[in-house]
Short mmCIF file of C-alpha atoms in Angstrom, two decimals:
data_model
loop_
_atom_site.label_atom_id
_atom_site.label_comp_id
_atom_site.label_asym_id
_atom_site.label_seq_id
_atom_site.Cartn_x
_atom_site.Cartn_y
_atom_site.Cartn_z
CA MET S 1 7.06 -36.76 10.01
CA THR S 2 5.19 -34.40 7.55
CA ARG S 3 7.34 -31.39 6.16
CA PHE S 4 4.85 -28.25 5.29
CA LYS S 5 5.87 -25.27 3.00
CA LEU S 6 4.48 -21.76 3.79
CA GLN S 7 4.11 -18.24 1.78
CA VAL S 8 4.40 -15.92 3.87
CA GLU S 9 3.62 -12.01 3.81
CA TYR S 10 4.52 -9.36 6.53
CA ASP S 11 5.58 -5.98 6.96
CA GLY S 12 9.30 -6.07 8.09
CA GLY S 13 9.42 -2.64 9.68
CA PRO S 14 9.25 -4.04 13.72
CA PHE S 15 11.36 -6.79 12.84
CA VAL S 16 14.95 -7.18 13.04
CA GLY S 17 14.71 -9.21 9.98
CA TRP S 18 13.61 -12.63 9.18
CA GLN S 19 16.06 -14.47 11.81
CA ARG S 20 16.33 -14.77 14.76
CA GLN S 21 18.34 -12.02 16.88
CA ASP S 22 19.39 -11.26 20.07
CA THR S 23 19.07 -7.60 19.57
CA GLY S 24 15.05 -7.79 18.88
CA LEU S 25 12.22 -9.69 17.50
CA GLY S 26 12.97 -11.87 14.18
CA VAL S 27 10.14 -13.34 12.41
CA GLN S 28 11.39 -16.48 12.39
CA GLN S 29 10.85 -16.10 16.19
CA VAL S 30 6.85 -15.30 16.03
CA VAL S 31 6.27 -18.00 13.64
CA GLU S 32 8.46 -20.79 15.21
CA GLU S 33 6.30 -19.56 18.42
CA ALA S 34 3.01 -20.07 16.60
CA ILE S 35 3.69 -23.33 15.53
CA THR S 36 4.40 -24.20 18.94
CA ALA S 37 1.56 -23.28 20.59
CA PHE S 38 -0.89 -24.86 18.57
CA SER S 39 1.31 -28.43 17.97
CA GLY S 40 3.10 -28.41 21.32
CA GLU S 41 6.51 -29.07 18.89
CA THR S 42 9.72 -27.21 19.10
CA VAL S 43 10.24 -26.78 15.13
CA ARG S 44 12.95 -24.59 13.09
CA VAL S 45 11.28 -22.43 9.97
CA HIS S 46 13.59 -22.61 7.51
CA CYS S 47 13.00 -19.49 4.55
CA ALA S 48 14.06 -18.81 1.03
CA GLY S 49 15.33 -14.93 1.16
CA ARG S 50 16.68 -13.70 4.71
CA THR S 51 15.75 -10.45 4.87
CA ASP S 52 17.04 -7.57 6.64
CA ALA S 53 15.66 -5.19 9.51
CA GLY S 54 12.69 -3.14 7.54
CA VAL S 55 12.44 -5.03 4.31
CA HIS S 56 9.23 -6.41 3.81
CA ALA S 57 7.48 -9.79 2.19
CA ARG S 58 4.61 -10.47 -0.05
CA GLY S 59 5.76 -13.89 -1.11
CA GLN S 60 8.41 -15.76 1.58
CA VAL S 61 8.44 -19.23 1.86
CA ALA S 62 9.38 -21.10 4.68
CA HIS S 63 9.45 -24.96 5.57
CA PHE S 64 9.33 -26.88 8.96
CA ASP S 65 8.78 -30.57 10.23
CA LEU S 66 5.91 -31.73 12.60
CA VAL S 67 6.30 -35.35 14.29
CA ARG S 68 2.45 -35.22 14.77
CA ASP S 69 0.47 -36.58 11.69
CA ASP S 70 -3.20 -35.16 12.91
CA ILE S 71 -2.57 -31.77 11.57
CA THR S 72 -3.95 -30.68 8.48
CA VAL S 73 -2.56 -27.98 6.34
CA LYS S 74 -5.78 -25.94 6.92
CA THR S 75 -5.40 -25.97 10.71
CA VAL S 76 -1.51 -25.26 9.96
CA ARG S 77 -2.09 -22.09 8.11
CA ASP S 78 -5.32 -20.57 9.93
CA ALA S 79 -3.52 -21.46 13.84
CA ILE S 80 0.08 -20.31 12.73
CA ASN S 81 -2.32 -16.96 11.41
CA TYR S 82 -4.34 -17.07 14.86
CA HIS S 83 -1.30 -16.73 17.18
CA THR S 84 0.89 -14.56 15.36
CA LYS S 85 -1.21 -11.99 16.48
CA PRO S 86 -0.96 -9.18 16.98
CA HIS S 87 2.12 -8.99 14.62
CA PRO S 88 1.94 -8.32 11.13
CA VAL S 89 3.03 -11.33 9.75
CA ALA S 90 0.62 -13.40 7.77
CA ILE S 91 0.23 -16.86 6.10
CA LEU S 92 -1.27 -16.91 2.99
CA GLN S 93 -0.77 -20.51 1.45
CA ALA S 94 0.39 -23.76 3.43
CA GLU S 95 0.79 -27.25 1.81
CA VAL S 96 2.47 -30.77 2.09
CA VAL S 97 6.18 -31.16 0.75
CA ASP S 98 8.11 -33.96 0.10
CA GLU S 99 11.09 -34.23 2.51
CA ASN S 100 13.27 -33.27 0.18
CA PHE S 101 11.88 -29.80 -0.18
CA HIS S 102 13.79 -27.17 1.52
CA ALA S 103 12.73 -23.63 0.88
CA ARG S 104 16.15 -22.41 0.73
CA PHE S 105 18.13 -24.95 -0.83
CA SER S 106 15.34 -26.02 -3.35
CA ALA S 107 14.74 -22.49 -4.78
CA VAL S 108 15.76 -22.00 -8.32
CA GLU S 109 14.38 -18.05 -8.55
CA ARG S 110 13.80 -15.04 -6.18
CA GLU S 111 11.78 -12.51 -7.65
CA TYR S 112 12.20 -8.95 -5.60
CA LEU S 113 10.12 -5.34 -5.74
CA TYR S 114 11.87 -2.25 -5.04
CA VAL S 115 9.41 0.54 -4.45
CA ILE S 116 10.46 4.70 -4.91
CA LEU S 117 8.43 7.28 -4.20
CA ASN S 118 9.53 10.01 -6.05
CA ARG S 119 7.94 13.18 -5.44
CA ARG S 120 8.51 16.43 -3.47
CA ALA S 121 6.14 15.71 -0.68
CA ARG S 122 7.15 13.01 1.74
CA ALA S 123 5.20 9.78 2.49
CA ALA S 124 2.31 9.74 3.82
CA LEU S 125 0.22 6.64 3.25
CA SER S 126 3.38 4.83 2.32
CA HIS S 127 5.62 5.45 4.93
CA GLY S 128 8.12 2.79 5.95
CA ARG S 129 6.51 0.96 2.64
CA VAL S 130 9.01 2.90 0.12
CA TRP S 131 11.72 4.92 -0.25
CA TRP S 132 11.39 8.80 -0.31
CA VAL S 133 13.59 10.28 -3.02
CA PRO S 134 12.16 13.87 -3.27
CA GLY S 135 14.50 15.04 -6.43
CA PRO S 136 12.83 14.04 -9.74
CA LEU S 137 14.35 10.65 -11.21
CA ASP S 138 14.54 9.22 -14.79
CA ALA S 139 12.92 6.00 -14.39
CA ALA S 140 13.93 5.63 -18.74
CA ALA S 141 16.82 5.92 -18.48
CA MET S 142 17.72 3.88 -14.98
CA HIS S 143 15.70 0.96 -16.95
CA ASP S 144 18.20 1.79 -19.80
CA ALA S 145 21.22 1.28 -17.95
CA ALA S 146 20.39 -1.54 -15.58
CA GLN S 147 20.41 -3.71 -18.79
CA VAL S 148 24.57 -3.34 -18.56
CA LEU S 149 23.96 -5.24 -15.28
CA ILE S 150 21.97 -8.40 -17.00
CA GLY S 151 23.49 -11.67 -16.94
CA LYS S 152 26.27 -13.40 -15.37
CA HIS S 153 28.66 -11.04 -13.35
CA ASP S 154 30.89 -10.72 -10.80
CA PHE S 155 28.48 -8.54 -8.59
CA THR S 156 31.65 -7.51 -5.67
CA THR S 157 30.86 -3.98 -6.29
CA PHE S 158 27.17 -4.31 -5.20
CA ARG S 159 27.96 -6.89 -2.46
CA ALA S 160 27.75 -5.76 1.48
CA ALA S 161 31.22 -6.53 3.52
CA VAL S 162 29.38 -8.53 5.55
CA CYS S 163 28.03 -11.36 2.63
CA GLN S 164 28.57 -14.38 3.45
CA ALA S 165 27.97 -16.08 0.00
CA GLN S 166 31.03 -18.27 -1.21
CA SER S 167 31.39 -16.49 -4.48
CA PRO S 168 30.54 -13.19 -5.82
CA ILE S 169 29.15 -14.13 -8.95
CA LYS S 170 25.61 -14.22 -9.79
CA THR S 171 22.78 -14.26 -12.92
CA LEU S 172 20.71 -11.73 -13.06
CA ASP S 173 17.97 -12.12 -15.24
CA GLU S 174 15.85 -9.63 -14.85
CA LEU S 175 16.28 -5.49 -13.63
CA SER S 176 13.46 -3.63 -14.64
CA VAL S 177 12.28 -0.11 -13.68
CA THR S 178 8.98 1.39 -14.27
CA ARG S 179 7.13 4.38 -13.70
CA PHE S 180 3.47 4.22 -12.07
CA GLY S 181 2.63 7.92 -11.09
CA ASP S 182 4.75 9.23 -8.42
CA GLU S 183 6.38 5.61 -7.61
CA ILE S 184 9.20 3.63 -9.72
CA HIS S 185 8.95 0.00 -9.33
CA VAL S 186 12.33 -1.59 -9.77
CA LYS S 187 11.68 -5.28 -10.42
CA ALA S 188 14.99 -8.03 -10.05
CA ARG S 189 14.69 -11.38 -10.54
CA ALA S 190 17.51 -14.18 -10.33
CA ARG S 191 18.43 -17.54 -8.93
CA SER S 192 19.74 -15.76 -6.14
CA PHE S 193 21.36 -12.63 -4.75
CA LEU S 194 24.15 -11.53 -2.67
CA HIS S 195 23.25 -9.74 0.55
CA HIS S 196 22.15 -6.35 0.12
CA GLN S 197 22.41 -6.67 -3.32
CA VAL S 198 18.89 -5.65 -4.73
CA ARG S 199 19.27 -2.57 -2.29
CA ASN S 200 23.17 -1.71 -3.61
CA LEU S 201 21.66 -2.09 -7.27
CA VAL S 202 18.58 0.26 -6.53
CA GLY S 203 21.13 2.48 -4.92
CA THR S 204 23.48 3.17 -7.42
CA LEU S 205 20.69 3.46 -10.24
CA SER S 206 19.32 6.45 -8.63
CA ALA S 207 22.62 8.20 -9.22
CA VAL S 208 21.56 7.61 -13.13
CA GLY S 209 17.88 8.66 -12.62
CA PHE S 210 19.27 11.76 -11.05
CA GLY S 211 21.72 12.72 -14.19
CA ARG S 212 24.85 11.97 -12.31
CA TRP S 213 26.06 8.58 -13.71
CA THR S 214 25.58 7.41 -17.52
CA LYS S 215 24.80 3.73 -18.76
CA ALA S 216 29.12 3.86 -19.41
CA ASP S 217 29.65 4.70 -15.44
CA LEU S 218 27.21 2.23 -14.65
CA LYS S 219 29.21 -0.86 -16.53
CA ARG S 220 32.51 0.65 -15.37
CA ALA S 221 31.61 0.20 -11.64
CA LEU S 222 30.18 -3.23 -12.06
CA GLU S 223 33.58 -4.38 -13.63
CA ALA S 224 35.59 -2.63 -11.17
CA ARG S 225 34.60 -5.39 -8.94
CA ASP S 226 35.00 -2.65 -5.76
CA ARG S 227 32.13 -1.96 -3.73
CA SER S 228 33.65 1.65 -3.45
CA ALA S 229 32.93 1.93 -6.88
CA GLY S 230 29.30 1.32 -6.57
CA GLY S 231 26.55 3.86 -5.20
CA GLN S 232 24.77 4.07 -1.97
CA THR S 233 23.00 1.42 -0.18
CA ALA S 234 18.98 2.01 -0.90
CA PRO S 235 16.96 1.49 2.60
CA PRO S 236 15.50 -1.34 3.87
CA ASP S 237 11.65 0.38 4.05
CA GLY S 238 11.24 -0.12 0.03
CA LEU S 239 12.53 -3.36 -0.73
CA TYR S 240 9.78 -6.26 -1.17
CA LEU S 241 10.91 -10.51 -1.65
CA MET S 242 7.14 -11.13 -4.12
CA ARG S 243 7.94 -14.34 -4.88
CA VAL S 244 10.13 -17.68 -4.45
CA GLY S 245 10.12 -19.92 -7.50
CA TYR S 246 10.82 -23.73 -7.41
CA ASP S 247 11.24 -26.37 -9.87
CA GLU S 248 7.87 -28.32 -8.95
CA HIS S 249 8.58 -31.96 -10.48
CA ALA S 250 12.06 -31.88 -8.03
CA THR S 251 10.56 -31.03 -4.66
CA GLY S 252 7.43 -32.88 -4.70
CA ALA S 253 4.97 -30.26 -3.73
CA LYS S 254 1.57 -31.12 -3.06
CA PRO S 255 -0.96 -28.16 -3.05
CA PHE S 256 -3.52 -28.01 -1.21
CA VAL S 257 -7.04 -27.64 -2.50
CA SER S 258 -10.06 -27.15 -0.73
CA GLU S 259 -13.48 -25.98 -1.60
CA ASP S 260 -13.83 -24.10 1.46
CA VAL S 261 -10.51 -22.42 1.42
CA GLY S 262 -11.36 -19.56 0.58
CA ALA S 263 -10.32 -16.58 -2.14
CA GLU S 264 -6.27 -16.50 -1.88
CA ASP S 265 -6.68 -19.50 -3.57
CA GLU S 266 -8.51 -18.09 -6.85
CA MET G 1 -5.24 37.85 0.55
CA THR G 2 -4.27 35.47 -0.90
CA ARG G 3 -6.33 31.92 -1.23
CA PHE G 4 -4.54 28.61 -1.71
CA LYS G 5 -5.55 25.76 -2.78
CA LEU G 6 -3.90 22.32 -1.13
CA GLN G 7 -4.02 18.45 -2.43
CA VAL G 8 -3.52 16.25 0.76
CA GLU G 9 -3.05 12.90 0.76
CA TYR G 10 -2.89 11.78 4.55
CA ASP G 11 -3.09 7.90 6.23
CA GLY G 12 -6.51 8.36 8.60
CA GLY G 13 -5.68 5.41 11.11
CA PRO G 14 -4.27 8.11 13.67
CA PHE G 15 -6.96 10.98 13.42
CA VAL G 16 -10.14 11.47 14.70
CA GLY G 17 -11.08 12.28 11.26
CA TRP G 18 -10.74 15.45 9.01
CA GLN G 19 -12.51 17.50 11.24
CA ARG G 20 -11.46 19.61 14.20
CA GLN G 21 -13.02 17.66 17.58
CA ASP G 22 -12.29 17.87 21.55
CA THR G 23 -12.06 14.22 20.75
CA GLY G 24 -8.57 13.82 19.82
CA LEU G 25 -6.51 15.19 16.88
CA GLY G 26 -8.26 16.06 13.23
CA VAL G 27 -6.48 16.37 9.72
CA GLN G 28 -7.31 20.01 9.92
CA GLN G 29 -5.88 20.86 12.77
CA VAL G 30 -2.33 19.56 11.89
CA VAL G 31 -2.81 21.40 8.56
CA GLU G 32 -3.79 24.36 10.41
CA GLU G 33 -1.01 24.72 13.22
CA ALA G 34 1.56 23.95 10.49
CA ILE G 35 0.11 27.08 8.53
CA THR G 36 0.61 28.94 11.62
CA ALA G 37 3.88 27.95 12.62
CA PHE G 38 5.35 28.98 9.32
CA SER G 39 3.11 31.57 7.96
CA GLY G 40 2.48 33.30 12.00
CA GLU G 41 -1.37 33.86 10.88
CA THR G 42 -4.48 31.87 12.36
CA VAL G 43 -6.32 30.56 9.49
CA ARG G 44 -9.22 28.28 8.83
CA VAL G 45 -8.96 25.47 6.44
CA HIS G 46 -11.79 24.18 4.34
CA CYS G 47 -11.92 20.86 2.93
CA ALA G 48 -13.61 19.13 0.33
CA GLY G 49 -14.90 15.84 1.95
CA ARG G 50 -14.87 15.90 5.81
CA THR G 51 -14.02 12.21 6.06
CA ASP G 52 -14.37 10.10 9.61
CA ALA G 53 -12.25 8.51 11.83
CA GLY G 54 -9.75 5.95 9.98
CA VAL G 55 -10.70 6.81 6.57
CA HIS G 56 -7.77 8.12 4.20
CA ALA G 57 -7.26 10.68 1.49
CA ARG G 58 -5.31 10.39 -1.48
CA GLY G 59 -6.45 13.35 -2.91
CA GLN G 60 -8.43 15.52 -0.57
CA VAL G 61 -8.59 19.13 -1.62
CA ALA G 62 -8.73 22.21 0.83
CA HIS G 63 -8.07 26.00 0.67
CA PHE G 64 -7.21 28.77 3.13
CA ASP G 65 -6.20 32.24 2.86
CA LEU G 66 -3.03 34.20 3.91
CA VAL G 67 -3.17 38.07 4.70
CA ARG G 68 0.46 38.18 4.18
CA ASP G 69 1.43 38.38 0.06
CA ASP G 70 4.96 37.42 0.40
CA ILE G 71 4.60 33.51 0.66
CA THR G 72 4.83 31.65 -2.64
CA VAL G 73 2.92 28.38 -3.22
CA LYS G 74 6.33 26.46 -3.02
CA THR G 75 6.99 27.55 0.07
CA VAL G 76 3.27 26.69 1.03
CA ARG G 77 3.93 23.19 -0.07
CA ASP G 78 7.02 22.38 1.89
CA ALA G 79 6.67 24.59 4.80
CA ILE G 80 3.33 22.60 5.45
CA ASN G 81 5.26 18.99 4.49
CA TYR G 82 7.78 20.49 6.73
CA HIS G 83 5.73 21.37 10.21
CA THR G 84 3.02 18.56 9.75
CA LYS G 85 6.07 15.88 10.71
CA PRO G 86 5.88 13.52 12.09
CA HIS G 87 1.86 13.33 11.22
CA PRO G 88 1.19 10.77 8.19
CA VAL G 89 -0.63 13.97 6.24
CA ALA G 90 1.39 15.66 2.90
CA ILE G 91 0.73 18.26 0.68
CA LEU G 92 1.03 16.70 -2.91
CA GLN G 93 0.34 20.38 -4.29
CA ALA G 94 -0.17 23.82 -3.64
CA GLU G 95 -1.93 26.59 -5.89
CA VAL G 96 -3.31 30.20 -5.85
CA VAL G 97 -6.64 30.28 -6.32
CA ASP G 98 -9.43 32.79 -7.43
CA GLU G 99 -11.27 34.33 -3.70
CA ASN G 100 -14.49 32.81 -5.35
CA PHE G 101 -13.29 29.09 -5.17
CA HIS G 102 -14.14 26.98 -2.04
CA ALA G 103 -12.83 23.49 -1.40
CA ARG G 104 -15.98 22.25 -0.40
CA PHE G 105 -18.66 24.35 -2.80
CA SER G 106 -16.74 24.72 -5.80
CA ALA G 107 -16.57 20.92 -6.27
CA VAL G 108 -18.67 18.93 -8.59
CA GLU G 109 -17.20 15.45 -8.44
CA ARG G 110 -15.47 13.77 -5.38
CA GLU G 111 -13.90 9.99 -6.15
CA TYR G 112 -14.02 7.35 -3.63
CA LEU G 113 -11.88 3.94 -3.97
CA TYR G 114 -12.60 1.17 -1.17
CA VAL G 115 -10.26 -1.50 -0.77
CA ILE G 116 -11.18 -5.45 0.27
CA LEU G 117 -8.63 -8.03 1.40
CA ASN G 118 -10.74 -10.80 0.32
CA ARG G 119 -8.28 -14.22 1.67
CA ARG G 120 -8.43 -16.27 4.18
CA ALA G 121 -5.31 -14.81 5.94
CA ARG G 122 -5.40 -11.59 7.45
CA ALA G 123 -3.96 -8.45 6.45
CA ALA G 124 0.10 -8.12 7.37
CA LEU G 125 1.21 -5.40 5.29
CA SER G 126 -2.04 -3.52 4.59
CA HIS G 127 -3.52 -3.73 8.02
CA GLY G 128 -5.48 -0.33 8.65
CA ARG G 129 -5.86 0.03 4.96
CA VAL G 130 -8.20 -2.40 3.37
CA TRP G 131 -11.59 -3.90 5.42
CA TRP G 132 -10.70 -7.68 5.56
CA VAL G 133 -13.08 -9.80 4.66
CA PRO G 134 -11.84 -13.96 4.95
CA GLY G 135 -14.76 -15.47 3.05
CA PRO G 136 -14.91 -15.40 -0.62
CA LEU G 137 -16.52 -12.80 -2.82
CA ASP G 138 -17.60 -12.63 -6.39
CA ALA G 139 -16.74 -9.23 -7.47
CA ALA G 140 -18.76 -9.90 -10.67
CA ALA G 141 -21.93 -10.35 -9.55
CA MET G 142 -21.36 -7.33 -6.78
CA HIS G 143 -20.33 -5.06 -9.94
CA ASP G 144 -23.02 -6.30 -11.83
CA ALA G 145 -26.02 -5.51 -8.71
CA ALA G 146 -24.11 -1.89 -8.10
CA GLN G 147 -25.33 -0.91 -11.68
CA VAL G 148 -28.69 -0.69 -10.44
CA LEU G 149 -27.79 2.11 -8.12
CA ILE G 150 -26.29 4.47 -10.62
CA GLY G 151 -28.33 7.86 -11.38
CA LYS G 152 -30.69 9.73 -9.70
CA HIS G 153 -31.92 8.03 -6.55
CA ASP G 154 -33.15 8.99 -2.78
CA PHE G 155 -30.16 6.87 -0.81
CA THR G 156 -32.07 6.96 1.90
CA THR G 157 -31.00 3.15 2.66
CA PHE G 158 -27.46 3.88 2.35
CA ARG G 159 -27.45 7.13 4.93
CA ALA G 160 -26.29 7.64 7.96
CA ALA G 161 -28.43 8.46 10.92
CA VAL G 162 -26.50 11.46 12.29
CA CYS G 163 -26.46 12.61 7.78
CA GLN G 164 -26.95 16.34 7.60
CA ALA G 165 -27.55 17.07 4.15
CA GLN G 166 -30.75 18.79 3.39
CA SER G 167 -31.82 15.64 0.45
CA PRO G 168 -31.20 12.03 0.46
CA ILE G 169 -31.33 12.59 -3.08
CA LYS G 170 -28.29 11.89 -5.00
CA THR G 171 -26.85 11.19 -8.69
CA LEU G 172 -24.23 8.33 -8.18
CA ASP G 173 -22.12 8.53 -11.33
CA GLU G 174 -20.16 5.25 -11.33
CA LEU G 175 -19.78 2.50 -8.60
CA SER G 176 -17.68 -0.39 -10.28
CA VAL G 177 -16.41 -3.94 -8.39
CA THR G 178 -12.82 -5.23 -9.37
CA ARG G 179 -11.19 -7.85 -8.47
CA PHE G 180 -7.22 -7.64 -8.36
CA GLY G 181 -5.81 -10.73 -6.90
CA ASP G 182 -6.63 -11.10 -3.55
CA GLU G 183 -7.70 -7.64 -3.22
CA ILE G 184 -11.48 -5.98 -4.27
CA HIS G 185 -11.47 -2.44 -5.55
CA VAL G 186 -14.97 -0.18 -5.26
CA LYS G 187 -15.31 2.70 -7.03
CA ALA G 188 -17.52 5.50 -6.40
CA ARG G 189 -17.83 8.70 -8.21
CA ALA G 190 -20.94 11.15 -7.83
CA ARG G 191 -21.33 15.03 -7.45
CA SER G 192 -21.19 14.63 -3.62
CA PHE G 193 -22.21 11.81 -1.23
CA LEU G 194 -23.96 11.61 1.65
CA HIS G 195 -22.61 10.90 5.22
CA HIS G 196 -21.73 7.05 5.41
CA GLN G 197 -22.82 6.66 1.51
CA VAL G 198 -20.14 4.80 0.27
CA ARG G 199 -19.33 2.61 3.08
CA ASN G 200 -23.02 1.82 2.97
CA LEU G 201 -22.70 0.83 -0.49
CA VAL G 202 -19.90 -1.31 -0.04
CA GLY G 203 -21.22 -3.14 3.55
CA THR G 204 -24.66 -3.84 1.42
CA LEU G 205 -22.51 -4.83 -1.83
CA SER G 206 -20.44 -7.47 0.26
CA ALA G 207 -24.04 -9.33 1.00
CA VAL G 208 -24.47 -9.82 -2.88
CA GLY G 209 -20.90 -10.90 -2.98
CA PHE G 210 -21.40 -13.68 -0.84
CA GLY G 211 -24.49 -14.69 -2.62
CA ARG G 212 -27.10 -13.72 0.94
CA TRP G 213 -28.71 -10.78 -2.08
CA THR G 214 -29.93 -10.88 -5.34
CA LYS G 215 -29.50 -7.96 -7.72
CA ALA G 216 -32.99 -7.53 -7.28
CA ASP G 217 -32.84 -7.53 -3.66
CA LEU G 218 -30.33 -4.81 -3.94
CA LYS G 219 -33.14 -2.57 -5.98
CA ARG G 220 -35.67 -3.48 -3.35
CA ALA G 221 -33.50 -2.43 -0.80
CA LEU G 222 -32.65 1.15 -2.38
CA GLU G 223 -36.86 1.32 -2.94
CA ALA G 224 -37.28 0.86 0.53
CA ARG G 225 -35.73 4.18 1.54
CA ASP G 226 -34.93 2.95 4.66
CA ARG G 227 -31.93 2.55 6.47
CA SER G 228 -32.81 -0.66 8.13
CA ALA G 229 -33.65 -2.21 4.67
CA GLY G 230 -29.36 -1.89 3.92
CA GLY G 231 -26.23 -3.98 4.94
CA GLN G 232 -23.95 -3.02 7.14
CA THR G 233 -21.45 -0.11 7.31
CA ALA G 234 -18.10 -1.25 5.88
CA PRO G 235 -15.29 -0.16 8.47
CA PRO G 236 -13.18 3.24 7.53
CA ASP G 237 -9.95 1.15 7.01
CA GLY G 238 -10.92 0.53 3.51
CA LEU G 239 -12.18 4.10 2.08
CA TYR G 240 -10.17 6.62 0.09
CA LEU G 241 -10.71 10.11 -0.98
CA MET G 242 -9.01 10.21 -4.39
CA ARG G 243 -9.61 12.67 -6.17
CA VAL G 244 -12.00 16.27 -5.87
CA GLY G 245 -12.93 17.65 -9.17
CA TYR G 246 -13.50 21.06 -10.44
CA ASP G 247 -14.94 23.32 -12.79
CA GLU G 248 -11.57 24.86 -14.05
CA HIS G 249 -13.05 28.19 -15.75
CA ALA G 250 -15.62 28.68 -12.59
CA THR G 251 -12.78 28.32 -9.97
CA GLY G 252 -10.21 30.78 -11.90
CA ALA G 253 -7.19 28.05 -10.58
CA LYS G 254 -3.93 29.11 -11.51
CA PRO G 255 -1.50 25.92 -11.70
CA PHE G 256 1.87 26.69 -10.35
CA VAL G 257 4.55 25.60 -12.46
CA SER G 258 7.86 25.85 -11.94
CA GLU G 259 10.99 23.77 -13.22
CA ASP G 260 11.88 22.72 -9.83
CA VAL G 261 9.10 21.52 -8.35
CA GLY G 262 9.79 18.16 -8.58
CA ALA G 263 8.61 14.34 -9.77
CA GLU G 264 4.71 15.02 -8.66
CA ASP G 265 4.06 17.34 -11.30
CA GLU G 266 4.66 15.12 -14.14
#
C-alpha cells in the first residue's frame, strides 16, 4: 500500500464544500472519482481542512492510499488533473508519504486568507472570490483591534453553533489586516480553527472597520464567550485555505523531485 | 450637454468584446442600455481601447454625453452599476469632463497586463483569467529578449491581418516580464497598440521562454516586418487593459470628490 499526499487548489463556488454530501457535489467526490477512474481502486480521500460551501483553496492538503504499487506521483498528479475536468479542481503537487501521515491529524498549522473588496462598485472580475463591502473600512483600525485576539483563548464567541470541536479553546498565532488598493486581506494562522471561526472573526472585525466597534468592544466580545456577543458571519466567497503546515520529520514525507515536473516545483 | 468619463472594470469572458456586435453581447451595449435605463436618453459610449472577445479590463476608460443636466457623477456611477447587473461590468469611477475630451483620441498612454499561469496543473481558481502554459518558461530570458522591442519600430510582425491602423509604426515604452510564483506577468505600455499586438508579443516571447528562440531570433522577427515571421497569438483570457493615461491639462477633467464616495477613491 502506498500513501499519497496531495496539494489541491479549487474554486469553492460550484461545490457544497469539501465533504461528500447528498445535497450536491463535494470536492472530495470529484477527487475520489478521478482516482478511481485511473487506478481502478475505490478510495477515501482525507483532507486537512473541511472547507464549507463556497470556500476556496489554494493549498488544501489531502491524502489517500492505493494498493497498486505501479503508479508514480507524476501519474497521480497528472491523471487526477485529467479526470477532474471540467471541474475547477487542480492537483498542484503529489508526494509519497509515510503511512503514519494523516492530512488532518498530522497538520500543525493552517493558514487562511480572507479577501474583502472595499469599494462602491460591486465586483466584476472578482465576483464570487471576495466579500464586497461598499462602505469604507479602516483596515489599520481592524488590524490594531485584531491583536487582542492573538494567543490562547476560549473562542466560543466566534464559533458556529454546529461546531463539533471538543473544546472552544484555540491558539491564534496571527491575525493581520492589510489594505492593497481596494482590497483588504485578512490573514489568519493557527494550529487549527473552530467551525466558521475565520468568517466570524472577519465579520466582527468589519464592525471595527466601520467605526461601530472599538478594540475594547472586541475584547469584551471575546471574553463574553457567547456567539451572540460577536458580529456577523462573513460570506464564504472571500475565504481561501492557503497553506497547511506539517512537521516534516514526524510525517516522513518524501518530496518528489524530477526534472520534468514543470514550473510549479520551482 | 454634459460629458461623462467612466473607469470600467469587466470580465471579458461572457462578451464578444467591447464593441456592439450582431454575434452576441458587447460590453458597450450593456453600458449603453444601463445609461438609457436611468436617464431615458439614447447614448453612444466611446472607449479608449476596443478589447476583443475574452479580454478583460480593470481600467478601461469610456465617455458619453447626456442632454439632461440634473444628473450627478455619483448617480451616473451608482445607476450604471445598478442597471448593468447581473453582467460582470462595474463602473469604478465617474467624472465630468470637458467636451473636448475623447476617451480614445485624447489618450496618451495605454497599459496592458498579460498573465501566464506557468505550472503543470491547469487553472482552477484562475480559469478564464490566465493563459495556462504547462511547460516551464524562463521569465528572465523573456524579459531580456523583450528589451529589443522597446522604442519606435514597424511592428508589422506582431500585427493582426485585420488591423485597421493606418501605420504599423508604434513606440513601445515598456515590455517587462516578471515571475510571481507560478504566474508570469507581462506588462506592456505604449501610447497605442496595433490589433492583437500584445497577444502576438506574448505568444512570440513564449518561444523565448521555452528556449526555442534567442534574443537575436526575436530581433530578426521584428525586422522581417512580416506576421508569418512572428510566433503564435496568445489567447485572450490572460489579457487585461489596466490603465489609460491622459494629459489632464488638455482634457479638462474635473475629478469628482465627495466624502461619501467610498473606498475606491482612496
